[in-house]
């Protein structure tokens, strides 16, 4: 019944109740009528026997069997319920009967009528249905007894005819009740349907919908409560819209500020890298030239040794400045592209991490990668390898760069000690600068940043970024 409509349930309840009650009433009527008619049938049999006994009692006394048989056949023919009549002696022997060919099979020849059998009705089953046999004493049983067999068929036919008529009346009442119940259910459930339609409108976001309050019953109170709820939802929706608009503006401002922060940081890195390369490095090269000149012009061993030490220190410092300038802003990224810049950085990284095996593979059209995305990928490789060297205790690092038709995926995977989710959450709460900046930069570029790590199973950093930014986004995310 769960899947049926209220119309069906309402009609089934009313019509089913009427039908069941009518069926019970008809069954009770059938039982009571059957009991009453059986009693009346037995009574009419005894009355018939009493009337016949007045006619044939003299024939019995004079043993005129022919006259008795004629009277018995006449009584049987004038009563369609009588199937046979037997006249017996007081000891039960048959004196006369309406059977011309002897007793039928199954009908007892004698009955014990002298010990309470007179008042007892015997029932026999025959091809015509049940036969009820009643016994009536002639002159108190001194002369003999009448055994009259009465058929239940006429009575049952009449009774079933009345039962069928009653059931037809009940079905007609059920049909009328179904029509009335349908009309009443439609009138009763129409407000519920209106309320259901209004609820669907609420589900679609239309909080201005209202339902008419036409009655003061439970349905009317429900409609009134719905209107109150709809008003409150409309107010909340307006408040939420305002809050959402403000939140979007704040999020837009936050993204803009983050983008400006990254842009300013990269501009500053580029400026410092240029100064280190163009000014500081050149000054260090000039210093090396002067030191070489001093060594060539002095003959003092101590002075030459001192100048040589200063020259070596200056050369190491110059090399460090050059590495620093490259790390701040790799010129190869602008000149030769992302793959060459990463490979050059990995060459330098392998020299400082001799116990670590680093592999790099890529596929796809790298030329489709825009400059902001290429710079972000380079910074992610830097950040990932730096964290691996500091914390991972790894032996192998695998870097994968995949350029697909609509997006770019970069992963940095190591086989180090890994870390738990709780540790990653603590790092986030402590504003771990590298991870936070990676995640924020991925958001600015409309991408995703994910960390997958478990204790003892290593760590994988993965970014996924869309390709082909619009011209406005290209200009907005440009780093100078």
CSV table of C-alpha atoms in Angstrom, one decimal:
chain,number,residue,atom,x,y,z
A,1,UNK,CA,0.0,0.0,0.0
A,2,UNK,CA,3.0,2.3,0.3
A,3,UNK,CA,3.1,3.0,-3.5
A,4,UNK,CA,-0.6,3.7,-3.9
A,5,UNK,CA,-2.1,7.2,-3.9
A,6,UNK,CA,-4.3,8.6,-1.2
A,7,UNK,CA,-7.3,8.3,-3.5
A,8,UNK,CA,-6.8,4.5,-3.8
A,9,UNK,CA,-6.2,4.1,0.0
A,10,UNK,CA,-9.2,6.2,0.8
A,11,UNK,CA,-11.5,4.3,-1.5
A,12,UNK,CA,-10.0,1.0,-0.4
A,13,UNK,CA,-10.7,1.8,3.2
A,14,UNK,CA,-14.3,2.9,2.8
A,15,UNK,CA,-15.3,0.3,0.1
A,16,UNK,CA,-13.4,-2.5,1.7
A,17,UNK,CA,-15.0,-1.8,5.1
A,18,UNK,CA,-18.5,-1.7,3.6
A,19,UNK,CA,-17.8,-4.9,1.6
A,20,UNK,CA,-16.4,-6.8,4.5
A,21,UNK,CA,-19.2,-5.8,6.8
A,22,UNK,CA,-21.8,-6.6,4.1
A,23,UNK,CA,-20.1,-10.0,3.5
A,24,UNK,CA,-20.2,-10.8,7.2
A,25,UNK,CA,-23.8,-9.7,7.4
A,26,UNK,CA,-24.7,-11.8,4.4
A,27,UNK,CA,-22.9,-14.8,5.8
A,28,UNK,CA,-24.7,-14.4,9.1
A,29,UNK,CA,-27.9,-14.1,7.3
A,30,UNK,CA,-27.1,-17.3,5.3
A,31,UNK,CA,-26.3,-19.2,8.5
A,32,UNK,CA,-29.3,-18.1,10.4
A,33,UNK,CA,-31.7,-18.5,7.5
A,34,UNK,CA,-30.3,-22.0,6.9
A,35,UNK,CA,-30.8,-23.0,10.5
A,36,UNK,CA,-34.3,-21.5,10.6
A,37,UNK,CA,-35.4,-23.1,7.3
A,38,UNK,CA,-34.0,-26.6,8.4
A,39,UNK,CA,-36.1,-26.3,11.5
A,40,UNK,CA,-39.2,-25.2,9.5
A,41,UNK,CA,-38.5,-28.1,7.0
A,42,UNK,CA,-38.5,-30.6,9.9
A,43,UNK,CA,-41.7,-29.0,11.3
A,44,UNK,CA,-43.5,-29.1,8.0
A,45,UNK,CA,-42.5,-32.8,7.6
A,46,UNK,CA,-44.0,-33.7,11.0
A,47,UNK,CA,-47.2,-31.7,10.2
A,48,UNK,CA,-47.4,-33.5,6.8
A,49,UNK,CA,-47.0,-36.8,8.7
A,50,UNK,CA,-49.8,-35.8,11.1
A,51,UNK,CA,-52.2,-35.0,8.3
A,52,UNK,CA,-51.4,-38.2,6.5
A,53,UNK,CA,-51.8,-40.3,9.7
A,54,UNK,CA,-55.4,-39.1,9.9
A,55,UNK,CA,-56.1,-40.4,6.4
A,56,UNK,CA,-54.2,-43.7,6.4
A,57,UNK,CA,-54.6,-44.8,10.1
A,58,UNK,CA,-57.7,-46.9,9.3
A,59,UNK,CA,-55.9,-48.4,6.2
A,60,UNK,CA,-53.1,-49.4,8.5
A,61,UNK,CA,-55.4,-51.1,10.9
A,62,UNK,CA,-57.1,-53.1,8.1
A,63,UNK,CA,-53.7,-53.7,6.4
A,64,UNK,CA,-54.9,-52.1,3.1
A,65,UNK,CA,-51.4,-51.5,1.7
A,66,UNK,CA,-52.7,-50.5,-1.8
A,67,UNK,CA,-54.8,-47.7,-0.3
A,68,UNK,CA,-51.9,-46.6,1.9
A,69,UNK,CA,-49.5,-46.5,-1.0
A,70,UNK,CA,-52.0,-44.4,-3.1
A,71,UNK,CA,-52.3,-41.9,-0.2
A,72,UNK,CA,-48.5,-41.8,0.3
A,73,UNK,CA,-47.9,-41.2,-3.5
A,74,UNK,CA,-50.6,-38.5,-3.5
A,75,UNK,CA,-49.0,-36.7,-0.6
A,76,UNK,CA,-45.5,-36.9,-2.2
A,77,UNK,CA,-46.8,-35.5,-5.5
A,78,UNK,CA,-48.5,-32.6,-3.9
A,79,UNK,CA,-45.3,-31.5,-1.9
A,80,UNK,CA,-42.2,-31.0,-4.0
A,81,UNK,CA,-40.0,-31.2,-0.9
A,82,UNK,CA,-41.0,-34.7,-0.1
A,83,UNK,CA,-38.7,-37.3,-1.7
A,84,UNK,CA,-40.1,-40.4,0.0
A,85,UNK,CA,-42.6,-41.6,2.7
A,86,UNK,CA,-42.3,-44.8,4.6
A,87,UNK,CA,-44.8,-46.4,7.0
A,88,UNK,CA,-43.3,-48.8,9.5
A,89,UNK,CA,-44.5,-51.2,12.1
A,90,UNK,CA,-43.8,-50.3,15.7
A,91,UNK,CA,-40.6,-52.5,15.6
A,92,UNK,CA,-39.3,-50.6,12.5
A,93,UNK,CA,-40.2,-53.0,9.7
A,94,UNK,CA,-41.5,-51.3,6.6
A,95,UNK,CA,-45.2,-51.6,6.0
A,96,UNK,CA,-45.6,-49.4,2.9
A,97,UNK,CA,-43.5,-46.8,1.0
A,98,UNK,CA,-43.5,-44.6,-2.1
A,99,UNK,CA,-40.5,-46.6,-3.5
A,100,UNK,CA,-41.9,-49.0,-6.2
A,101,UNK,CA,-38.5,-50.8,-6.7
A,102,UNK,CA,-37.4,-51.2,-3.1
A,103,UNK,CA,-35.3,-49.0,-0.9
A,104,UNK,CA,-32.4,-47.1,-2.5
A,105,UNK,CA,-28.9,-48.0,-1.6
A,106,UNK,CA,-27.7,-46.2,1.5
A,107,UNK,CA,-31.1,-45.7,3.1
A,108,UNK,CA,-31.4,-47.8,6.3
A,109,UNK,CA,-34.3,-50.2,6.3
A,110,UNK,CA,-35.0,-49.8,10.0
A,111,UNK,CA,-34.5,-46.9,12.5
A,112,UNK,CA,-34.4,-47.1,16.3
A,113,UNK,CA,-37.5,-45.0,16.9
A,114,UNK,CA,-38.4,-46.6,20.2
A,115,UNK,CA,-35.5,-45.1,22.2
A,116,UNK,CA,-35.5,-41.4,21.4
A,117,UNK,CA,-35.2,-41.7,17.7
A,118,UNK,CA,-38.5,-39.9,17.0
A,119,UNK,CA,-37.2,-36.4,17.8
A,120,UNK,CA,-33.9,-36.9,16.0
A,121,UNK,CA,-33.6,-35.8,12.3
A,122,UNK,CA,-31.3,-38.0,10.2
A,123,UNK,CA,-29.5,-36.5,7.3
A,124,UNK,CA,-28.5,-38.5,4.2
A,125,UNK,CA,-26.4,-37.4,1.2
A,126,UNK,CA,-27.9,-38.2,-2.2
A,127,UNK,CA,-27.5,-37.2,-5.8
A,128,UNK,CA,-30.1,-34.5,-5.2
A,129,UNK,CA,-28.3,-33.1,-2.2
A,130,UNK,CA,-29.0,-33.6,1.4
A,131,UNK,CA,-32.1,-35.5,2.5
A,132,UNK,CA,-33.6,-34.8,6.0
A,133,UNK,CA,-35.6,-37.7,7.4
A,134,UNK,CA,-38.1,-37.0,10.2
A,135,UNK,CA,-40.1,-39.6,12.1
A,136,UNK,CA,-43.7,-39.2,13.3
A,137,UNK,CA,-45.5,-41.7,15.5
A,138,UNK,CA,-48.9,-43.0,14.5
A,139,UNK,CA,-51.2,-43.0,17.6
A,140,UNK,CA,-48.2,-42.6,19.9
A,141,UNK,CA,-46.3,-45.3,18.1
A,142,UNK,CA,-48.7,-48.0,18.9
A,143,UNK,CA,-49.8,-48.5,15.3
A,144,UNK,CA,-46.5,-47.5,13.7
A,145,UNK,CA,-44.4,-44.7,12.4
A,146,UNK,CA,-44.1,-42.4,9.4
A,147,UNK,CA,-40.5,-41.8,8.0
A,148,UNK,CA,-40.6,-38.8,5.7
A,149,UNK,CA,-37.6,-37.8,3.6
A,150,UNK,CA,-37.4,-34.1,2.8
A,151,UNK,CA,-35.0,-32.6,0.2
A,152,UNK,CA,-33.0,-29.5,1.2
A,153,UNK,CA,-32.5,-28.5,-2.5
A,154,UNK,CA,-35.6,-26.3,-2.9
A,155,UNK,CA,-34.9,-24.6,0.3
A,156,UNK,CA,-31.2,-24.1,-0.5
A,157,UNK,CA,-32.0,-22.8,-4.0
A,158,UNK,CA,-34.3,-20.2,-2.5
A,159,UNK,CA,-31.8,-19.3,0.2
A,160,UNK,CA,-28.9,-18.9,-2.3
A,161,UNK,CA,-31.1,-16.8,-4.5
A,162,UNK,CA,-31.7,-14.5,-1.6
A,163,UNK,CA,-28.0,-14.5,-0.8
A,164,UNK,CA,-27.0,-13.6,-4.3
A,165,UNK,CA,-29.6,-10.8,-4.3
A,166,UNK,CA,-28.2,-9.6,-1.0
A,167,UNK,CA,-24.6,-9.6,-2.4
A,168,UNK,CA,-25.7,-7.7,-5.5
A,169,UNK,CA,-27.3,-5.1,-3.2
A,170,UNK,CA,-24.0,-4.9,-1.2
A,171,UNK,CA,-22.0,-4.6,-4.5
A,172,UNK,CA,-24.3,-1.8,-5.6
A,173,UNK,CA,-23.8,-0.1,-2.2
A,174,UNK,CA,-20.0,-0.5,-2.6
A,175,UNK,CA,-20.1,1.0,-6.1
A,176,UNK,CA,-22.1,4.0,-4.8
A,177,UNK,CA,-19.8,4.3,-1.8
A,178,UNK,CA,-16.8,4.2,-4.2
A,179,UNK,CA,-18.2,7.1,-6.2
A,180,UNK,CA,-19.1,9.1,-3.2
A,181,UNK,CA,-15.7,8.3,-1.6
A,182,UNK,CA,-13.9,9.4,-4.8
A,183,UNK,CA,-15.8,12.7,-4.8
A,184,UNK,CA,-15.2,13.3,-1.1
A,185,UNK,CA,-11.6,12.2,-1.4
A,186,UNK,CA,-11.0,14.6,-4.2
A,187,UNK,CA,-12.5,17.5,-2.3
A,188,UNK,CA,-10.7,16.4,0.9
A,189,UNK,CA,-7.3,15.8,-0.8
A,190,UNK,CA,-7.3,18.8,-3.1
A,191,UNK,CA,-5.7,21.1,-0.5
A,192,UNK,CA,-3.1,18.4,0.1
A,193,UNK,CA,-2.3,18.3,-3.6
A,194,UNK,CA,-2.0,22.0,-3.6
A,195,UNK,CA,0.3,21.8,-0.6
A,196,UNK,CA,2.4,19.2,-2.3
A,197,UNK,CA,2.8,21.3,-5.5
A,198,UNK,CA,3.8,24.3,-3.3
A,199,UNK,CA,6.4,22.1,-1.5
A,200,UNK,CA,7.8,21.2,-4.9
A,201,UNK,CA,8.1,24.9,-5.8
A,202,UNK,CA,9.9,25.4,-2.5
A,203,UNK,CA,12.3,22.6,-3.4
A,204,UNK,CA,13.0,24.5,-6.7
A,205,UNK,CA,13.9,27.6,-4.7
A,206,UNK,CA,10.6,29.6,-5.2
A,207,UNK,CA,10.0,30.8,-1.7
A,208,UNK,CA,7.3,33.2,-2.7
A,209,UNK,CA,4.7,30.5,-3.2
A,210,UNK,CA,1.7,30.5,-0.8
A,211,UNK,CA,-1.3,28.2,-0.4
A,212,UNK,CA,-4.8,29.4,0.3
A,213,UNK,CA,-6.2,28.7,3.8
A,214,UNK,CA,-9.8,27.6,3.1
A,215,UNK,CA,-10.7,25.7,6.2
A,216,UNK,CA,-10.0,25.7,9.9
A,217,UNK,CA,-9.5,22.0,10.3
A,218,UNK,CA,-6.1,20.1,10.4
A,219,UNK,CA,-5.5,20.7,6.7
A,220,UNK,CA,-6.2,24.4,7.1
A,221,UNK,CA,-3.8,24.6,10.0
A,222,UNK,CA,-1.2,22.7,8.0
A,223,UNK,CA,-1.6,25.2,5.1
A,224,UNK,CA,-1.3,28.1,7.6
A,225,UNK,CA,1.9,26.6,9.0
A,226,UNK,CA,3.3,26.1,5.5
A,227,UNK,CA,2.8,29.8,4.7
A,228,UNK,CA,4.6,30.8,7.9
A,229,UNK,CA,7.4,28.5,7.0
A,230,UNK,CA,7.5,29.8,3.4
A,231,UNK,CA,7.7,33.4,4.7
A,232,UNK,CA,10.6,32.5,7.0
A,233,UNK,CA,12.4,30.6,4.2
A,234,UNK,CA,12.0,33.7,2.0
A,235,UNK,CA,13.5,35.9,4.7
A,236,UNK,CA,16.4,33.4,5.2
A,237,UNK,CA,16.9,33.1,1.5
A,238,UNK,CA,17.3,36.9,1.1
A,239,UNK,CA,19.7,36.9,4.1
A,240,UNK,CA,21.7,34.0,2.6
A,241,UNK,CA,21.8,35.7,-0.8
A,242,UNK,CA,23.2,38.8,0.8
A,243,UNK,CA,25.7,36.8,2.8
A,244,UNK,CA,26.6,34.7,-0.3
A,245,UNK,CA,27.2,37.9,-2.3
A,246,UNK,CA,29.4,39.3,0.4
A,247,UNK,CA,31.2,36.1,0.7
A,248,UNK,CA,31.8,35.9,-3.0
A,249,UNK,CA,33.1,39.5,-3.0
A,250,UNK,CA,35.4,38.6,-0.1
A,251,UNK,CA,36.6,35.5,-1.9
A,252,UNK,CA,37.2,37.5,-5.1
A,253,UNK,CA,39.2,40.0,-3.0
A,254,UNK,CA,41.1,37.2,-1.3
A,255,UNK,CA,42.0,35.6,-4.6
A,256,UNK,CA,43.1,39.0,-6.0
A,257,UNK,CA,45.2,39.7,-2.9
A,258,UNK,CA,46.8,36.2,-3.1
A,259,UNK,CA,47.5,36.7,-6.8
A,260,UNK,CA,49.0,40.1,-6.1
A,261,UNK,CA,51.1,38.6,-3.3
A,262,UNK,CA,52.4,35.9,-5.6
A,263,UNK,CA,53.0,38.4,-8.3
A,264,UNK,CA,54.9,40.8,-6.0
A,265,UNK,CA,56.9,37.9,-4.6
A,266,UNK,CA,57.9,36.7,-8.1
A,267,UNK,CA,58.7,40.3,-9.2
A,268,UNK,CA,60.9,40.7,-6.1
A,269,UNK,CA,62.6,37.4,-6.7
A,270,UNK,CA,63.2,38.4,-10.3
A,271,UNK,CA,64.6,41.8,-9.3
A,272,UNK,CA,66.9,40.3,-6.7
A,273,UNK,CA,68.0,37.6,-9.1
A,274,UNK,CA,68.8,40.2,-11.7
A,275,UNK,CA,70.7,42.3,-9.3
A,276,UNK,CA,72.7,39.4,-8.0
A,277,UNK,CA,73.4,38.4,-11.6
A,278,UNK,CA,74.0,41.8,-13.2
A,279,UNK,CA,75.5,43.8,-10.3
A,280,UNK,CA,76.7,41.6,-7.4
A,281,UNK,CA,78.1,38.8,-9.6
A,282,UNK,CA,79.8,41.3,-11.8
A,283,UNK,CA,81.4,43.0,-8.8
A,284,UNK,CA,82.6,39.6,-7.6
A,285,UNK,CA,84.0,38.9,-11.1
A,286,UNK,CA,85.8,42.2,-11.0
A,287,UNK,CA,87.1,41.4,-7.5
A,288,UNK,CA,88.5,38.1,-8.8
A,289,UNK,CA,90.3,40.0,-11.6
A,290,UNK,CA,91.8,42.4,-9.1
A,291,UNK,CA,92.9,39.5,-6.9
A,292,UNK,CA,94.5,37.8,-9.9
A,293,UNK,CA,96.3,41.0,-10.7
A,294,UNK,CA,97.6,41.4,-7.1
A,295,UNK,CA,98.9,37.8,-7.2
A,296,UNK,CA,100.7,38.5,-10.4
A,297,UNK,CA,102.4,41.6,-9.0
A,298,UNK,CA,103.6,40.4,-5.6
A,299,UNK,CA,106.4,38.0,-4.9
A,300,UNK,CA,105.8,37.6,-1.2
A,301,UNK,CA,104.7,34.0,-0.5
A,302,UNK,CA,102.5,35.0,2.5
A,303,UNK,CA,100.8,37.7,0.6
A,304,UNK,CA,100.2,35.4,-2.4
A,305,UNK,CA,98.8,32.7,0.0
A,306,UNK,CA,96.5,35.2,1.6
A,307,UNK,CA,95.3,36.5,-1.8
A,308,UNK,CA,94.8,33.0,-3.0
A,309,UNK,CA,92.6,32.2,0.0
A,310,UNK,CA,90.6,35.4,-0.6
A,311,UNK,CA,90.3,34.5,-4.3
A,312,UNK,CA,89.0,31.0,-3.5
A,313,UNK,CA,86.5,32.3,-1.0
A,314,UNK,CA,85.4,34.9,-3.5
A,315,UNK,CA,85.0,32.2,-6.2
A,316,UNK,CA,82.8,30.1,-3.9
A,317,UNK,CA,80.8,33.1,-3.0
A,318,UNK,CA,80.2,33.9,-6.6
A,319,UNK,CA,79.1,30.4,-7.3
A,320,UNK,CA,76.7,30.5,-4.4
A,321,UNK,CA,75.3,33.8,-5.7
A,322,UNK,CA,74.8,32.3,-9.1
A,323,UNK,CA,72.9,29.3,-7.6
A,324,UNK,CA,70.9,31.7,-5.5
A,325,UNK,CA,70.0,33.8,-8.5
A,326,UNK,CA,68.9,30.8,-10.4
A,327,UNK,CA,66.8,29.5,-7.5
A,328,UNK,CA,65.1,32.9,-7.1
A,329,UNK,CA,64.1,33.0,-10.7
A,330,UNK,CA,65.4,30.5,-13.3
A,331,UNK,CA,66.2,32.2,-16.6
A,332,UNK,CA,65.9,28.9,-18.4
A,333,UNK,CA,62.2,28.9,-17.6
A,334,UNK,CA,61.7,32.0,-19.7
A,335,UNK,CA,64.2,31.1,-22.4
A,336,UNK,CA,63.9,27.3,-22.9
A,337,UNK,CA,60.7,26.3,-21.2
A,338,UNK,CA,59.5,24.2,-18.2
A,339,UNK,CA,61.1,20.8,-19.0
A,340,UNK,CA,64.6,22.2,-19.5
A,341,UNK,CA,64.3,24.4,-16.3
A,342,UNK,CA,63.2,21.4,-14.2
A,343,UNK,CA,65.9,19.1,-15.6
A,344,UNK,CA,68.6,21.8,-14.9
A,345,UNK,CA,67.3,22.2,-11.4
A,346,UNK,CA,67.3,18.4,-10.9
A,347,UNK,CA,71.0,18.3,-12.1
A,348,UNK,CA,71.9,20.7,-9.3
A,349,UNK,CA,69.7,18.9,-6.8
A,350,UNK,CA,71.3,15.6,-7.5
A,351,UNK,CA,74.7,17.1,-6.7
A,352,UNK,CA,73.6,18.1,-3.3
A,353,UNK,CA,71.6,14.9,-2.5
A,354,UNK,CA,74.0,12.2,-3.5
A,355,UNK,CA,72.0,9.4,-1.8
A,356,UNK,CA,68.7,10.2,-3.5
A,357,UNK,CA,67.6,8.9,-6.9
A,358,UNK,CA,65.4,11.4,-8.8
A,359,UNK,CA,63.7,10.5,-12.0
A,360,UNK,CA,61.6,12.8,-14.2
A,361,UNK,CA,59.3,11.9,-17.0
A,362,UNK,CA,56.8,13.9,-19.0
A,363,UNK,CA,54.4,13.5,-21.9
A,364,UNK,CA,52.1,15.7,-24.0
A,365,UNK,CA,52.5,19.0,-25.7
A,366,UNK,CA,54.5,21.0,-23.2
A,367,UNK,CA,54.3,24.1,-25.5
A,368,UNK,CA,50.6,24.5,-24.5
A,369,UNK,CA,51.5,25.2,-20.9
A,370,UNK,CA,51.1,28.9,-20.2
A,371,UNK,CA,53.8,31.0,-18.3
A,372,UNK,CA,51.9,31.3,-15.0
A,373,UNK,CA,51.2,27.5,-14.9
A,374,UNK,CA,54.8,26.7,-15.9
A,375,UNK,CA,56.2,28.9,-13.1
A,376,UNK,CA,53.8,27.3,-10.5
A,377,UNK,CA,54.9,23.8,-11.6
A,378,UNK,CA,58.5,24.8,-11.2
A,379,UNK,CA,57.9,26.1,-7.7
A,380,UNK,CA,56.0,23.0,-6.8
A,381,UNK,CA,59.0,20.8,-7.8
A,382,UNK,CA,61.3,23.1,-5.8
A,383,UNK,CA,59.0,22.9,-2.7
A,384,UNK,CA,58.5,19.2,-3.0
A,385,UNK,CA,62.2,18.3,-3.3
A,386,UNK,CA,63.1,20.7,-0.5
A,387,UNK,CA,60.6,19.0,1.8
A,388,UNK,CA,61.8,15.6,0.8
A,389,UNK,CA,65.4,16.5,1.5
A,390,UNK,CA,64.5,17.9,5.0
A,391,UNK,CA,61.9,15.4,6.2
A,392,UNK,CA,61.1,12.4,4.0
A,393,UNK,CA,64.2,10.2,4.5
A,394,UNK,CA,63.5,8.9,1.0
A,395,UNK,CA,65.7,7.0,-1.4
A,396,UNK,CA,63.7,7.5,-4.6
A,397,UNK,CA,61.8,10.4,-6.0
A,398,UNK,CA,59.6,10.3,-9.1
A,399,UNK,CA,58.3,13.4,-10.8
A,400,UNK,CA,55.6,13.1,-13.5
A,401,UNK,CA,54.3,15.8,-15.8
A,402,UNK,CA,51.3,15.0,-18.0
A,403,UNK,CA,49.8,17.4,-20.4
A,404,UNK,CA,46.3,16.4,-21.4
A,405,UNK,CA,43.9,18.1,-23.9
A,406,UNK,CA,42.2,20.2,-21.2
A,407,UNK,CA,44.4,20.0,-18.1
A,408,UNK,CA,47.9,19.5,-16.8
A,409,UNK,CA,48.8,17.1,-14.0
A,410,UNK,CA,52.1,17.3,-12.0
A,411,UNK,CA,53.0,14.8,-9.3
A,412,UNK,CA,56.0,14.5,-7.0
A,413,UNK,CA,56.2,11.0,-5.3
A,414,UNK,CA,58.7,9.7,-2.8
A,415,UNK,CA,59.2,6.5,-0.9
A,416,UNK,CA,60.0,8.2,2.4
A,417,UNK,CA,58.6,7.8,5.9
A,418,UNK,CA,55.3,9.6,5.0
A,419,UNK,CA,53.1,11.2,7.7
A,420,UNK,CA,49.6,10.8,9.1
A,421,UNK,CA,46.5,12.9,8.4
A,422,UNK,CA,46.8,14.4,11.9
A,423,UNK,CA,50.3,15.6,11.2
A,424,UNK,CA,49.1,17.1,7.9
A,425,UNK,CA,46.3,18.9,9.7
A,426,UNK,CA,48.7,20.3,12.3
A,427,UNK,CA,50.9,21.5,9.5
A,428,UNK,CA,47.9,23.2,7.9
A,429,UNK,CA,46.9,24.8,11.2
A,430,UNK,CA,50.4,26.0,11.8
A,431,UNK,CA,50.3,27.6,8.4
A,432,UNK,CA,53.1,25.6,6.9
A,433,UNK,CA,54.2,28.2,4.3
A,434,UNK,CA,55.2,25.9,1.5
A,435,UNK,CA,52.0,23.7,1.5
A,436,UNK,CA,49.7,26.7,2.1
A,437,UNK,CA,51.2,28.7,-0.7
A,438,UNK,CA,50.9,25.7,-3.1
A,439,UNK,CA,47.2,25.2,-2.2
A,440,UNK,CA,46.4,28.9,-2.5
A,441,UNK,CA,48.2,29.3,-5.8
A,442,UNK,CA,46.4,26.2,-7.2
A,443,UNK,CA,43.1,27.9,-6.2
A,444,UNK,CA,44.0,31.1,-7.9
A,445,UNK,CA,44.8,29.2,-11.1
A,446,UNK,CA,41.4,27.3,-10.8
A,447,UNK,CA,43.2,24.0,-10.1
A,448,UNK,CA,43.4,21.5,-7.3
A,449,UNK,CA,46.3,20.6,-4.9
A,450,UNK,CA,46.3,17.2,-3.1
A,451,UNK,CA,48.6,15.5,-0.6
A,452,UNK,CA,48.4,11.7,-0.3
A,453,UNK,CA,50.5,10.2,2.5
A,454,UNK,CA,50.5,7.4,5.1
A,455,UNK,CA,53.1,6.5,7.7
A,456,UNK,CA,55.7,4.3,6.1
A,457,UNK,CA,54.2,4.5,2.6
A,458,UNK,CA,55.8,7.7,1.3
A,459,UNK,CA,54.1,10.9,0.1
A,460,UNK,CA,52.6,12.1,-3.2
A,461,UNK,CA,52.0,15.8,-4.0
A,462,UNK,CA,49.6,16.3,-7.0
A,463,UNK,CA,48.4,19.4,-8.8
A,464,UNK,CA,45.8,19.5,-11.6
A,465,UNK,CA,45.5,22.7,-13.5
A,466,UNK,CA,43.3,23.7,-16.5
A,467,UNK,CA,45.1,24.7,-19.6
A,468,UNK,CA,44.5,27.7,-21.9
A,469,UNK,CA,43.5,30.5,-19.5
A,470,UNK,CA,41.6,33.4,-21.1
A,471,UNK,CA,43.4,36.5,-22.1
A,472,UNK,CA,41.9,38.3,-19.0
A,473,UNK,CA,43.1,35.6,-16.7
A,474,UNK,CA,46.4,35.4,-18.5
A,475,UNK,CA,47.0,39.1,-17.8
A,476,UNK,CA,45.6,38.8,-14.3
A,477,UNK,CA,47.8,35.9,-13.3
A,478,UNK,CA,50.9,37.2,-15.2
A,479,UNK,CA,53.8,37.6,-12.9
A,480,UNK,CA,55.5,40.5,-14.8
